[in-house]
Amino acid sequence: MALSEFPDEEMAPSTAAGSLASDALMSVPADLETFATPLDRQTAEYKNKSDRFFVGVSSYREQYAQLYFTRLMSLKQRTLEAMKKLSPKTEVTNALDVEEGVEVVLYGVVYKEMKLKPCILDEYAKESALDSKITSSNFTADDDFLVLEDENARIRLEPEEGVLCPENIVTGVIIAVRGRAQQDGAFVVNAVAYPPAIIQRPMPPPSSEASPAPYIALVSGLEIGSVNDPLRTQLLVDHLCGLLGGGQDQELSARVVRVVIAGNSLAYDKEIPTGAVTAAQRKDISASLRELDLSLSQLAAGVPVDVMPGGWDLSNTCMPQQPLHACLFPGASREAEAAITSRNPAQPSDAMADLGVFGVNSFGWS
């Protein structure tokens, strides 16, 4: 239905950003001068801070103990403040100074003892040769128990019913508990407190300038090389480069100052083994890489791009994942605006810091 068929202007279809009249792209523009005016893409100050996640020389000396200790020291004060609201008069002590029958508050890192959890040493034990072949998809059991570890020692926790359920706790959580020590050394917990969320820095005030606010486009799961229609990727590239839609759509595209591709750019094929691949499989992977390289080259020609590796991409599986090698994208690597970055690029954009995470580190929480 044409706009001229609406006698009342208020009843006419909306022409807000992203919506146009049905014949807007099939008629002569009302203002040829405005239509022919080129649009300049907005820019924003940018600094990539992902260098701290690059691994120069691989080292396996680091253990989780340092990570847990640093986390404990960072969250200790906030955790005790949360417990103080529940029990302001209870004394805070450590695991070594606990006296039997005296109600106190302890803090520390939770360790969940799981008998079914696999151990790497079992693979080298001769007496466990048969057990190592038995796999299980569930490593929890009814007899799992919790241990609290602070800077000095460990103590076993015996939570009261409904206070601290081992099924809902994982190793590494920082908590504060209130309770009494028993004669057998266990600590009976009657209250628990967790560290509250940190107070976020306020968002920067809106700019007083006349130019509209810029955007950062976040994209993930392109899965190039899968059975999905490649037209959707090409439409995305054309939209971000300002080659689609009318004037309002192109104005919106011009406000995108950066594009972050947050993992899973390539399709995941469960048939590909972890070892050697066949010639046919290598051919399919090479074709997917060429298609992805072509899309990145087109996109980087119009807007700055960051590419983060995902769980399905050609990168290492250990955290933190390292950047995708530039040789995988010979075309996109020649573009000045393309950046093949590591996971978690912290990138300030005009006094605002953005932290991007693909999410593989939180897949197991559910």
XYZ file of N, CA and C in Angstrom, residues 16-281:
798
model
N 10.926 4.831 10.642
C 12.056 4.890 11.581
C 13.220 4.095 11.009
N 14.347 4.187 11.703
C 15.545 3.499 11.231
C 15.282 2.013 11.096
N 15.653 1.461 9.925
C 15.470 0.038 9.705
C 14.156 -0.290 9.036
N 13.216 0.640 8.876
C 11.952 0.373 8.212
C 11.744 1.420 7.137
N 11.299 0.972 5.975
C 11.072 1.840 4.845
C 9.723 1.525 4.238
N 9.195 2.475 3.472
C 7.974 2.202 2.735
C 8.229 1.103 1.711
N 7.177 0.395 1.333
C 7.342 -0.752 0.455
C 7.917 -0.372 -0.898
N 7.707 0.866 -1.354
C 8.200 1.275 -2.657
C 9.370 2.244 -2.563
N 10.002 2.359 -1.351
C 11.056 3.349 -1.172
C 12.275 3.040 -2.031
N 12.563 1.764 -2.240
C 13.732 1.379 -3.022
C 13.423 1.214 -4.504
N 12.187 1.477 -4.894
C 11.794 1.307 -6.293
C 11.290 2.601 -6.903
N 11.606 3.726 -6.290
C 11.153 5.014 -6.792
C 12.298 6.005 -6.740
N 12.157 7.087 -7.457
C 13.175 8.124 -7.488
C 13.198 8.833 -6.140
N 14.386 9.025 -5.549
C 14.448 9.714 -4.247
C 13.877 11.108 -4.334
N 13.230 11.533 -3.246
C 12.620 12.864 -3.235
C 13.685 13.942 -3.253
N 14.830 13.695 -2.624
C 15.900 14.677 -2.557
C 17.176 14.029 -3.096
N 17.442 14.273 -4.382
C 18.597 13.644 -5.016
C 19.912 14.116 -4.405
N 19.966 15.374 -3.959
C 21.208 15.907 -3.402
C 21.558 15.210 -2.096
N 20.537 15.027 -1.238
C 20.777 14.326 0.026
C 21.114 12.864 -0.204
N 20.438 12.273 -1.181
C 20.654 10.854 -1.472
C 22.078 10.606 -1.965
N 22.643 11.555 -2.708
C 23.964 11.366 -3.281
C 25.091 11.740 -2.326
N 24.769 12.274 -1.149
C 25.810 12.670 -0.204
C 26.452 11.439 0.422
N 27.770 11.275 0.305
C 28.408 10.087 0.896
C 28.408 10.157 2.422
N 28.369 8.981 3.038
C 28.372 8.881 4.494
C 29.770 8.500 4.969
N 30.249 9.201 5.969
C 31.532 8.874 6.581
C 31.301 7.997 7.803
N 32.051 6.895 7.879
C 31.911 5.997 9.028
C 32.466 6.666 10.282
N 31.732 6.529 11.386
C 32.204 7.101 12.641
C 33.435 6.352 13.138
N 34.211 7.026 13.907
C 35.418 6.433 14.478
C 35.398 6.587 15.990
N 36.180 5.767 16.665
C 36.305 5.832 18.122
C 37.726 5.458 18.497
N 38.202 6.041 19.580
C 39.538 5.706 20.068
C 39.576 4.255 20.511
N 40.591 3.538 20.087
C 40.629 2.091 20.310
C 42.041 1.658 20.698
N 42.131 0.808 21.693
C 43.412 0.238 22.095
C 43.191 -1.210 22.481
N 43.827 -2.107 21.748
C 43.685 -3.539 22.002
C 44.588 -3.935 23.169
N 44.017 -4.510 24.211
C 44.761 -4.897 25.401
C 44.793 -6.407 25.597
N 44.707 -7.142 24.502
C 44.708 -8.602 24.610
C 46.102 -9.192 24.677
N 47.155 -8.347 24.680
C 48.519 -8.867 24.727
C 48.781 -9.683 25.981
N 48.120 -9.369 27.075
C 48.388 -10.078 28.331
C 47.906 -11.526 28.285
N 47.097 -11.877 27.263
C 46.621 -13.252 27.132
C 47.459 -14.067 26.155
N 48.474 -13.459 25.538
C 49.334 -14.183 24.629
C 50.326 -15.025 25.427
N 50.536 -16.241 24.974
C 51.476 -17.161 25.615
C 52.725 -17.214 24.752
N 53.830 -16.646 25.254
C 55.066 -16.644 24.490
C 55.743 -17.992 24.535
N 56.135 -18.430 25.719
C 56.787 -19.726 25.911
C 55.882 -20.585 26.793
N 55.543 -21.750 26.294
C 54.654 -22.634 27.055
C 55.359 -23.135 28.304
N 54.681 -23.016 29.437
C 55.234 -23.490 30.698
C 54.130 -24.200 31.474
N 54.486 -25.327 32.054
C 53.512 -26.122 32.809
C 53.855 -26.154 34.302
N 54.594 -25.140 34.747
C 54.941 -25.060 36.160
C 53.823 -24.442 36.976
N 53.016 -23.601 36.337
C 51.948 -22.947 37.075
C 50.888 -23.965 37.498
N 50.383 -23.794 38.695
C 49.360 -24.672 39.230
C 48.129 -23.843 39.598
N 47.027 -24.535 39.834
C 45.800 -23.839 40.188
C 45.869 -23.211 41.577
N 46.818 -23.651 42.394
C 46.894 -23.129 43.756
C 47.123 -21.621 43.757
N 48.001 -21.131 42.868
C 48.244 -19.693 42.810
C 47.003 -18.939 42.361
N 46.268 -19.516 41.432
C 45.047 -18.883 40.961
C 44.017 -18.773 42.083
N 43.832 -19.863 42.837
C 42.865 -19.850 43.932
C 43.291 -18.898 45.047
N 44.597 -18.850 45.347
C 45.071 -17.961 46.402
C 44.854 -16.496 46.008
N 45.147 -16.163 44.770
C 44.919 -14.791 44.308
C 43.440 -14.433 44.358
N 42.604 -15.370 43.966
C 41.159 -15.129 44.023
C 40.694 -14.941 45.463
N 41.244 -15.741 46.382
C 40.864 -15.620 47.786
C 41.240 -14.255 48.346
N 42.458 -13.795 48.053
C 42.904 -12.499 48.557
C 42.070 -11.351 47.965
N 41.609 -11.508 46.731
C 40.834 -10.455 46.086
C 39.409 -10.373 46.630
N 38.828 -11.524 47.011
C 37.427 -11.566 47.425
C 37.255 -11.707 48.937
N 38.344 -11.789 49.668
C 38.253 -12.019 51.113
C 37.447 -10.934 51.814
N 37.789 -9.681 51.587
C 37.137 -8.591 52.304
C 35.656 -8.511 51.987
N 35.302 -8.635 50.700
C 33.886 -8.557 50.322
C 33.095 -9.735 50.873
N 33.727 -10.909 50.958
C 33.030 -12.083 51.498
C 32.781 -11.932 52.991
N 33.768 -11.439 53.737
C 33.584 -11.246 55.179
C 32.575 -10.149 55.469
N 32.525 -9.124 54.623
C 31.513 -8.080 54.806
C 30.110 -8.637 54.602
N 29.951 -9.563 53.644
C 28.652 -10.190 53.438
C 28.257 -11.055 54.630
N 29.229 -11.762 55.224
C 28.935 -12.569 56.408
C 28.654 -11.691 57.620
N 29.302 -10.535 57.711
C 29.094 -9.637 58.847
C 27.660 -9.144 58.919
N 27.020 -9.011 57.760
C 25.615 -8.614 57.748
C 24.723 -9.706 58.323
N 25.118 -10.983 58.151
C 24.332 -12.083 58.707
C 24.648 -12.318 60.175
N 25.918 -12.164 60.536
C 26.333 -12.443 61.907
C 27.379 -11.413 62.332
N 26.946 -10.236 62.753
C 27.908 -9.149 63.020
C 28.787 -9.380 64.244
N 28.374 -10.201 65.205
C 29.121 -10.352 66.448
C 29.961 -11.623 66.503
N 29.881 -12.466 65.475
C 30.642 -13.714 65.490
C 32.094 -13.463 65.103
N 33.004 -14.073 65.845
C 34.435 -13.867 65.611
C 34.876 -14.569 64.336
N 35.783 -13.905 63.613
C 36.370 -14.478 62.398
C 37.729 -15.063 62.754
N 37.980 -16.308 62.360
C 39.239 -16.969 62.656
C 39.672 -17.795 61.454
N 40.753 -18.572 61.611
C 41.232 -19.429 60.533
C 41.094 -20.886 60.932
N 41.362 -21.773 59.982
C 41.116 -23.199 60.199
C 42.010 -23.789 61.279
N 43.183 -23.219 61.520
C 44.081 -23.769 62.535
C 43.659 -23.405 63.953
N 42.959 -22.288 64.132
C 42.623 -21.800 65.467
C 41.189 -22.115 65.877
N 40.510 -22.974 65.159
C 39.130 -23.319 65.502
C 39.101 -24.162 66.769
N 38.246 -23.787 67.718
C 38.077 -24.547 68.959
C 36.758 -25.313 68.919
N 36.781 -26.477 69.476
C 35.610 -27.341 69.460
C 34.449 -26.700 70.220
N 33.270 -26.675 69.587
C 32.061 -26.172 70.213
C 31.888 -24.670 70.215
N 32.861 -23.907 69.743
C 32.779 -22.444 69.729
C 32.339 -21.994 68.335
N 31.284 -21.183 68.298
C 30.778 -20.715 67.004
C 31.683 -19.606 66.471
N 32.208 -19.803 65.286
C 33.109 -18.847 64.646
C 32.764 -18.763 63.158
N 33.443 -17.836 62.499
C 33.302 -17.643 61.047
C 34.626 -17.991 60.386
N 34.555 -18.824 59.363
C 35.715 -19.173 58.555
C 35.501 -18.694 57.125
N 36.573 -18.469 56.427
C 36.508 -18.079 55.024
C 37.563 -18.876 54.262
N 37.366 -19.044 52.985
C 38.355 -19.767 52.195
C 37.815 -20.201 50.856
N 38.587 -21.092 50.223
C 38.241 -21.640 48.917
C 37.625 -23.015 49.109
N 36.546 -23.270 48.410
C 35.874 -24.566 48.503
C 36.571 -25.569 47.583
N 36.853 -26.748 48.119
C 37.312 -27.877 47.308
C 36.275 -28.983 47.437
N 35.793 -29.468 46.314
C 34.778 -30.522 46.314
C 35.442 -31.868 46.063
N 35.398 -32.726 47.067
C 35.982 -34.062 46.969
C 35.020 -34.966 46.217
N 35.465 -35.457 45.047
C 34.630 -36.296 44.186
C 35.389 -37.582 43.870
N 34.893 -38.695 44.365
C 35.587 -39.962 44.175
C 35.555 -40.432 42.728
N 34.520 -40.033 41.998
C 34.397 -40.474 40.604
C 35.145 -39.584 39.626
N 35.728 -38.503 40.110
C 36.457 -37.612 39.215
C 37.692 -38.317 38.667
N 37.919 -38.292 37.361
C 39.088 -38.993 36.807
C 40.388 -38.340 37.239
N 41.417 -39.157 37.352
C 42.749 -38.694 37.758
C 43.743 -39.074 36.674
N 44.600 -38.131 36.291
C 45.566 -38.389 35.225
C 46.566 -39.460 35.622
N 46.815 -39.623 36.922
C 47.791 -40.619 37.377
C 47.284 -42.033 37.189
N 45.952 -42.206 37.096
C 45.402 -43.554 36.921
C 45.826 -44.173 35.602
N 46.150 -43.351 34.622
C 46.556 -43.893 33.327
C 47.909 -44.595 33.399
N 48.717 -44.264 34.406
C 50.053 -44.840 34.525
C 50.144 -45.875 35.635
N 49.031 -46.130 36.305
C 49.031 -47.125 37.378
C 48.671 -48.495 36.797
N 49.535 -49.479 36.996
C 49.287 -50.799 36.423
C 48.040 -51.444 37.003
N 47.825 -51.252 38.304
C 46.668 -51.886 38.922
C 45.366 -51.242 38.509
N 45.446 -50.040 37.874
C 44.222 -49.354 37.439
C 44.049 -49.438 35.935
N 44.738 -50.406 35.305
C 44.664 -50.495 33.848
C 43.240 -50.765 33.376
N 42.523 -51.609 34.111
C 41.150 -51.913 33.720
C 40.228 -50.753 34.016
N 40.424 -50.084 35.161
C 39.547 -48.980 35.527
C 39.688 -47.813 34.567
N 40.877 -47.622 33.983
C 41.080 -46.485 33.098
C 40.279 -46.617 31.819
N 39.862 -47.843 31.476
C 39.087 -48.055 30.267
C 37.595 -47.818 30.495
N 37.210 -47.690 31.728
C 35.805 -47.479 32.053
C 35.550 -45.983 32.125
N 34.704 -45.512 31.260
C 34.389 -44.082 31.211
C 33.008 -43.830 31.768
N 32.811 -42.638 32.293
C 31.527 -42.250 32.857
C 31.243 -40.811 32.484
N 29.981 -40.520 32.249
C 29.582 -39.155 31.908
C 29.157 -38.369 33.140
N 29.101 -39.022 34.289
C 28.690 -38.354 35.524
C 29.750 -38.617 36.581
N 30.366 -37.552 37.086
C 31.440 -37.689 38.059
C 31.001 -37.322 39.473
N 29.729 -37.090 39.713
C 29.237 -36.764 41.047
C 28.591 -37.984 41.678
N 28.598 -37.994 42.991
C 28.008 -39.094 43.741
C 27.381 -38.545 45.021
N 26.602 -39.373 45.670
C 25.903 -38.939 46.889
C 26.864 -38.721 48.052
N 28.034 -39.365 48.021
C 28.972 -39.224 49.132
C 30.022 -38.147 48.887
N 29.842 -37.277 47.908
C 30.762 -36.152 47.722
C 30.672 -35.208 48.917
N 31.789 -34.618 49.299
C 31.777 -33.692 50.433
C 32.653 -32.491 50.111
N 32.511 -31.433 50.919
C 33.192 -30.168 50.703
C 34.284 -29.962 51.737
N 35.360 -29.312 51.290
C 36.480 -28.956 52.155
C 36.748 -27.471 51.967
N 36.958 -26.759 53.067
C 37.270 -25.335 53.018
C 38.756 -25.146 53.299
N 39.424 -24.417 52.418
C 40.858 -24.191 52.541
C 41.144 -22.690 52.605
N 41.853 -22.269 53.662
C 42.285 -20.875 53.755
C 43.798 -20.794 53.582
N 44.422 -19.726 54.060
C 45.862 -19.569 53.866
C 46.685 -20.549 54.691
N 46.059 -21.198 55.688
C 46.834 -22.017 56.625
C 46.541 -23.506 56.533
N 45.288 -23.892 56.415
C 44.957 -25.315 56.504
C 43.613 -25.586 55.842
N 43.225 -26.845 55.894
C 41.942 -27.296 55.365
C 41.081 -27.819 56.503
N 39.773 -27.743 56.291
C 38.833 -28.301 57.252
C 37.606 -28.799 56.506
N 37.130 -29.984 56.898
C 35.966 -30.562 56.232
C 34.691 -29.888 56.716
N 33.783 -29.637 55.772
C 32.520 -28.979 56.087
C 31.404 -30.007 56.174
N 30.570 -29.860 57.194
C 29.369 -30.681 57.372
C 28.172 -29.738 57.414
N 27.603 -29.376 56.271
C 26.508 -28.396 56.265
C 25.232 -28.965 56.866
N 24.514 -28.099 57.558
C 23.184 -28.481 58.020
C 22.239 -28.550 56.827
N 21.125 -29.189 57.010
C 20.195 -29.403 55.898
C 19.698 -28.061 55.356
N 19.827 -27.899 54.049
C 19.342 -26.701 53.390
C 20.274 -25.509 53.448
N 21.464 -25.664 54.038
C 22.385 -24.533 54.178
C 23.382 -24.496 53.032
N 24.085 -25.578 52.804
C 25.132 -25.618 51.785
C 25.123 -27.004 51.151
N 24.483 -27.110 50.002
C 24.334 -28.409 49.340
C 25.542 -28.666 48.444
N 26.263 -29.759 48.648
C 27.431 -30.045 47.797
C 27.095 -30.160 46.316
N 25.884 -30.539 45.991
C 25.510 -30.675 44.587
C 25.526 -29.342 43.860
N 25.364 -28.255 44.593
C 25.287 -26.933 43.971
C 26.580 -26.144 44.060
N 27.661 -26.765 44.511
C 28.932 -26.078 44.702
C 30.001 -26.747 43.839
N 30.911 -25.946 43.301
C 32.034 -26.471 42.535
C 33.333 -26.013 43.182
N 34.405 -26.679 42.855
C 35.716 -26.318 43.382
C 36.123 -24.924 42.916
N 36.672 -24.137 43.846
C 37.161 -22.811 43.504
C 36.294 -21.666 43.976
N 35.116 -21.948 44.528
C 34.220 -20.891 44.987
C 34.735 -20.328 46.308
N 34.708 -19.016 46.438
C 35.111 -18.346 47.680
C 33.867 -18.120 48.536
N 33.882 -18.588 49.773
C 32.740 -18.435 50.666
C 33.227 -18.125 52.077
N 32.283 -17.688 52.904
C 32.491 -17.561 54.347
C 31.388 -18.375 55.027
N 31.748 -19.150 56.015
C 30.788 -20.025 56.692
C 30.813 -19.754 58.188
N 29.653 -19.945 58.816
C 29.524 -19.813 60.265
C 29.100 -21.156 60.828
N 29.737 -21.560 61.930
C 29.385 -22.836 62.518
C 30.296 -23.189 63.676
N 30.287 -24.502 64.035
C 31.064 -25.001 65.170
C 31.840 -26.241 64.751
N 33.015 -26.398 65.330
C 33.833 -27.582 65.061
C 33.411 -28.717 65.971
N 33.358 -29.927 65.391
C 33.015 -31.115 66.163
C 34.274 -31.806 66.687
N 34.057 -32.845 67.481
C 35.183 -33.567 68.057
C 35.989 -34.292 66.991
N 35.329 -34.739 65.904
C 36.034 -35.456 64.842
C 36.761 -34.522 63.875
N 36.713 -33.204 64.102
C 37.420 -32.252 63.269
C 36.588 -31.618 62.190
N 35.376 -32.115 61.940
C 34.514 -31.527 60.916
C 33.904 -30.229 61.430
N 33.559 -29.355 60.524
C 32.989 -28.050 60.861
C 31.531 -28.039 60.411
N 30.621 -27.971 61.374
C 29.183 -27.969 61.084
C 28.770 -26.559 60.694
N 28.268 -26.398 59.488
C 27.937 -25.087 58.934
C 26.449 -24.819 59.118
N 26.127 -23.659 59.712
C 24.724 -23.257 59.848
C 24.387 -21.986 59.070
N 25.391 -21.359 58.436
C 25.148 -20.174 57.604
C 26.301 -20.022 56.630
N 26.013 -19.486 55.463
C 27.028 -19.308 54.429
C 26.809 -17.961 53.750
N 27.901 -17.325 53.334
C 27.839 -16.042 52.635
C 28.786 -16.086 51.453
N 28.353 -15.477 50.365
C 29.142 -15.411 49.137
C 29.558 -13.966 48.876
N 30.636 -13.755 48.174
C 31.032 -12.372 47.859
C 30.039 -11.736 46.906
N 29.569 -10.536 47.208
C 28.612 -9.875 46.306
C 29.310 -9.410 45.039
N 28.511 -9.079 44.061
C 29.055 -8.575 42.798
C 29.745 -7.238 43.032
N 30.838 -7.037 42.344
C 31.580 -5.804 42.503
C 30.791 -4.638 41.924
N 30.950 -3.490 42.525
C 30.243 -2.294 42.048
C 30.855 -1.864 40.717
N 30.016 -1.803 39.707
C 30.490 -1.452 38.378
C 30.712 0.050 38.256
N 31.693 0.379 37.455
C 31.914 1.786 37.158
C 30.747 2.338 36.347
N 30.306 3.538 36.635
C 29.165 4.083 35.891
C 29.511 4.282 34.427
N 28.489 4.176 33.596
C 28.676 4.404 32.175
C 29.043 5.857 31.930
N 29.877 6.108 30.945
C 30.223 7.500 30.653
C 28.993 8.283 30.217
N 28.900 9.552 30.572
C 27.725 10.346 30.180
C 27.643 10.496 28.674
N 26.454 10.677 28.146
C 26.313 10.854 26.699
C 27.104 12.059 26.217
N 27.666 11.921 25.037
C 28.452 13.000 24.466
C 27.555 14.176 24.116
N 28.079 15.354 24.363
C 27.320 16.557 24.052
C 27.414 16.939 22.587
N 28.221 16.194 21.836
C 28.369 16.510 20.434
C 27.097 16.145 19.671
N 26.989 16.739 18.505
C 25.792 16.511 17.700
C 25.784 15.140 17.047
N 26.946 14.502 16.895
C 27.010 13.206 16.227
C 26.364 12.132 17.092
N 25.642 11.183 16.490
C 24.999 10.123 17.268
C 26.014 9.166 17.875
N 25.559 8.398 18.847
C 26.455 7.476 19.550
C 26.904 6.363 18.616
N 28.164 5.924 18.727
C 28.658 4.837 17.875
C 28.234 3.474 18.402
N 28.413 2.455 17.568
C 28.067 1.081 17.919
C 29.281 0.187 17.737
N 29.316 -0.901 18.529
C 30.249 -2.006 18.322
C 29.404 -3.229 17.987
N 29.608 -3.813 16.819
C 28.830 -4.968 16.379
C 29.495 -6.245 16.879
N 28.734 -7.089 17.587
C 29.209 -8.376 18.086
C 28.549 -9.494 17.284
N 29.364 -10.346 16.697
C 28.882 -11.419 15.831
C 29.538 -12.721 16.274
N 28.790 -13.810 16.280
C 29.361 -15.118 16.600
C 28.550 -16.198 15.896
N 29.165 -17.378 15.782
C 28.460 -18.512 15.200
C 28.194 -18.383 13.717
N 29.144 -17.833 12.966
C 28.956 -17.770 11.506
C 28.909 -19.173 10.902
N 29.715 -20.096 11.427
C 29.725 -21.507 10.998
C 29.856 -21.613 9.484
N 30.836 -20.912 8.955
C 31.078 -20.971 7.511
C 31.592 -22.354 7.138
N 31.014 -22.914 6.102
C 31.344 -24.262 5.665
C 30.308 -25.287 6.050
N 29.273 -24.874 6.777
C 28.212 -25.795 7.166
C 27.137 -25.826 6.087
N 26.039 -26.495 6.416
C 24.939 -26.604 5.456
C 24.106 -25.329 5.405
N 24.422 -24.354 6.249
C 23.669 -23.111 6.250
C 23.889 -22.350 4.950
N 22.899 -21.572 4.589
C 22.959 -20.794 3.362
C 24.037 -19.721 3.488
N 25.043 -19.684 2.582
C 26.086 -18.650 2.681
C 25.557 -17.250 2.425
N 24.312 -17.140 1.942
C 23.761 -15.820 1.670
C 23.626 -14.998 2.948
N 23.394 -15.634 4.096
C 23.216 -14.892 5.339
C 24.513 -14.191 5.753
N 25.658 -14.839 5.510
C 26.935 -14.198 5.823
C 27.186 -13.029 4.885
N 26.865 -13.202 3.611
C 27.076 -12.124 2.668
C 26.165 -10.936 2.952
N 24.931 -11.208 3.374
C 24.021 -10.116 3.748
C 24.553 -9.362 4.961
N 25.134 -10.090 5.917
C 25.718 -9.434 7.087
C 26.863 -8.518 6.684
N 27.746 -9.021 5.817
C 28.887 -8.213 5.368
C 28.395 -6.975 4.625
N 27.427 -7.147 3.741
C 26.914 -6.011 2.973
C 26.237 -4.986 3.874
N 25.518 -5.465 4.890
C 24.837 -4.529 5.798
C 25.845 -3.719 6.606
N 26.869 -4.388 7.155
C 27.857 -3.676 7.961
C 28.709 -2.729 7.120
N 28.861 -3.034 5.847
C 29.620 -2.156 4.954
C 28.756 -1.058 4.342
N 27.453 -1.021 4.679
C 26.582 0.028 4.172
C 26.141 -0.158 2.743
N 26.058 -1.408 2.288
C 25.679 -1.676 0.904
C 24.247 -2.157 0.771
N 23.490 -2.164 1.858
C 22.111 -2.645 1.828
C 21.171 -1.572 2.354
N 19.921 -1.674 1.986
C 18.882 -0.813 2.531
C 18.893 0.582 1.956
N 18.060 1.412 2.552
C 17.958 2.792 2.138
C 18.883 3.701 2.924
N 18.605 4.992 2.876
C 19.466 5.954 3.527
C 19.535 5.781 5.024
N 18.410 5.471 5.662
C 18.413 5.306 7.119
C 19.189 4.063 7.540
N 19.085 2.987 6.763
C 19.853 1.787 7.086
C 21.341 2.038 6.923
N 21.728 2.782 5.897
C 23.129 3.068 5.678
C 23.684 4.018 6.742
N 22.857 4.941 7.225
C 23.285 5.797 8.333
C 23.541 4.969 9.589
N 22.706 3.964 9.805
C 22.915 3.081 10.955
C 24.206 2.283 10.800
N 24.485 1.784 9.595
C 25.719 1.033 9.355
C 26.942 1.914 9.547
N 26.824 3.202 9.196
C 27.965 4.107 9.327
C 28.318 4.390 10.780
N 27.422 4.089 11.716
C 27.683 4.314 13.144
C 28.415 3.151 13.790
N 28.618 2.052 13.050
C 29.360 0.899 13.567
C 30.849 1.199 13.441
N 31.525 1.355 14.570
C 32.939 1.719 14.564
C 33.852 0.506 14.601
N 33.312 -0.651 14.968
C 34.138 -1.855 15.037
C 33.254 -3.090 15.054
N 33.762 -4.161 14.452
C 33.063 -5.443 14.418
C 33.922 -6.466 15.145
N 33.335 -7.168 16.112
C 34.025 -8.223 16.861
C 33.350 -9.548 16.534
N 34.077 -10.434 15.882
C 33.580 -11.782 15.584
C 34.007 -12.684 16.721
N 33.052 -13.062 17.548
C 33.347 -13.711 18.829
C 33.264 -15.228 18.735
N 34.078 -15.822 17.880
C 34.231 -17.267 17.888
C 33.276 -18.028 17.001
N 33.659 -19.318 16.752
C 32.883 -20.255 15.941
C 32.612 -19.699 14.555
N 33.660 -19.190 13.929
C 33.517 -18.705 12.560
C 33.445 -19.854 11.569
N 34.057 -20.974 11.904
C 34.033 -22.147 11.043
C 33.047 -23.171 11.570
N 32.550 -23.990 10.659
C 31.579 -25.024 11.038
C 32.280 -26.127 11.820
N 31.522 -26.771 12.681
C 32.044 -27.860 13.507
C 31.608 -29.184 12.903
N 32.577 -30.023 12.577
C 32.307 -31.324 11.980
C 32.692 -32.398 12.975
N 31.704 -33.089 13.516
C 31.971 -34.127 14.509
C 32.671 -35.336 13.913
N 32.651 -35.460 12.580
C 33.274 -36.613 11.952
C 34.788 -36.478 11.856
N 35.316 -35.248 12.006
C 36.759 -35.049 11.896
C 37.434 -35.531 13.172
N 38.350 -36.468 13.113
C 39.023 -36.944 14.323
C 40.025 -35.924 14.826
N 40.509 -36.168 16.052
C 41.496 -35.262 16.636
C 42.879 -35.491 16.059
N 43.112 -36.640 15.450
C 44.413 -36.923 14.868
C 44.488 -36.524 13.408
N 45.040 -37.443 12.599
C 45.209 -37.158 11.181
C 43.852 -37.114 10.484
N 43.759 -36.274 9.464
C 42.527 -36.143 8.681
C 42.798 -36.645 7.278
N 41.739 -36.999 6.597
C 41.860 -37.508 5.246
C 42.021 -36.360 4.262
N 42.344 -36.720 3.038
C 42.516 -35.704 1.996
C 41.196 -34.989 1.716
N 40.098 -35.718 1.743
C 38.795 -35.096 1.493
C 38.439 -34.110 2.604
N 38.754 -34.467 3.855
C 38.477 -33.568 4.973
C 39.350 -32.319 4.912
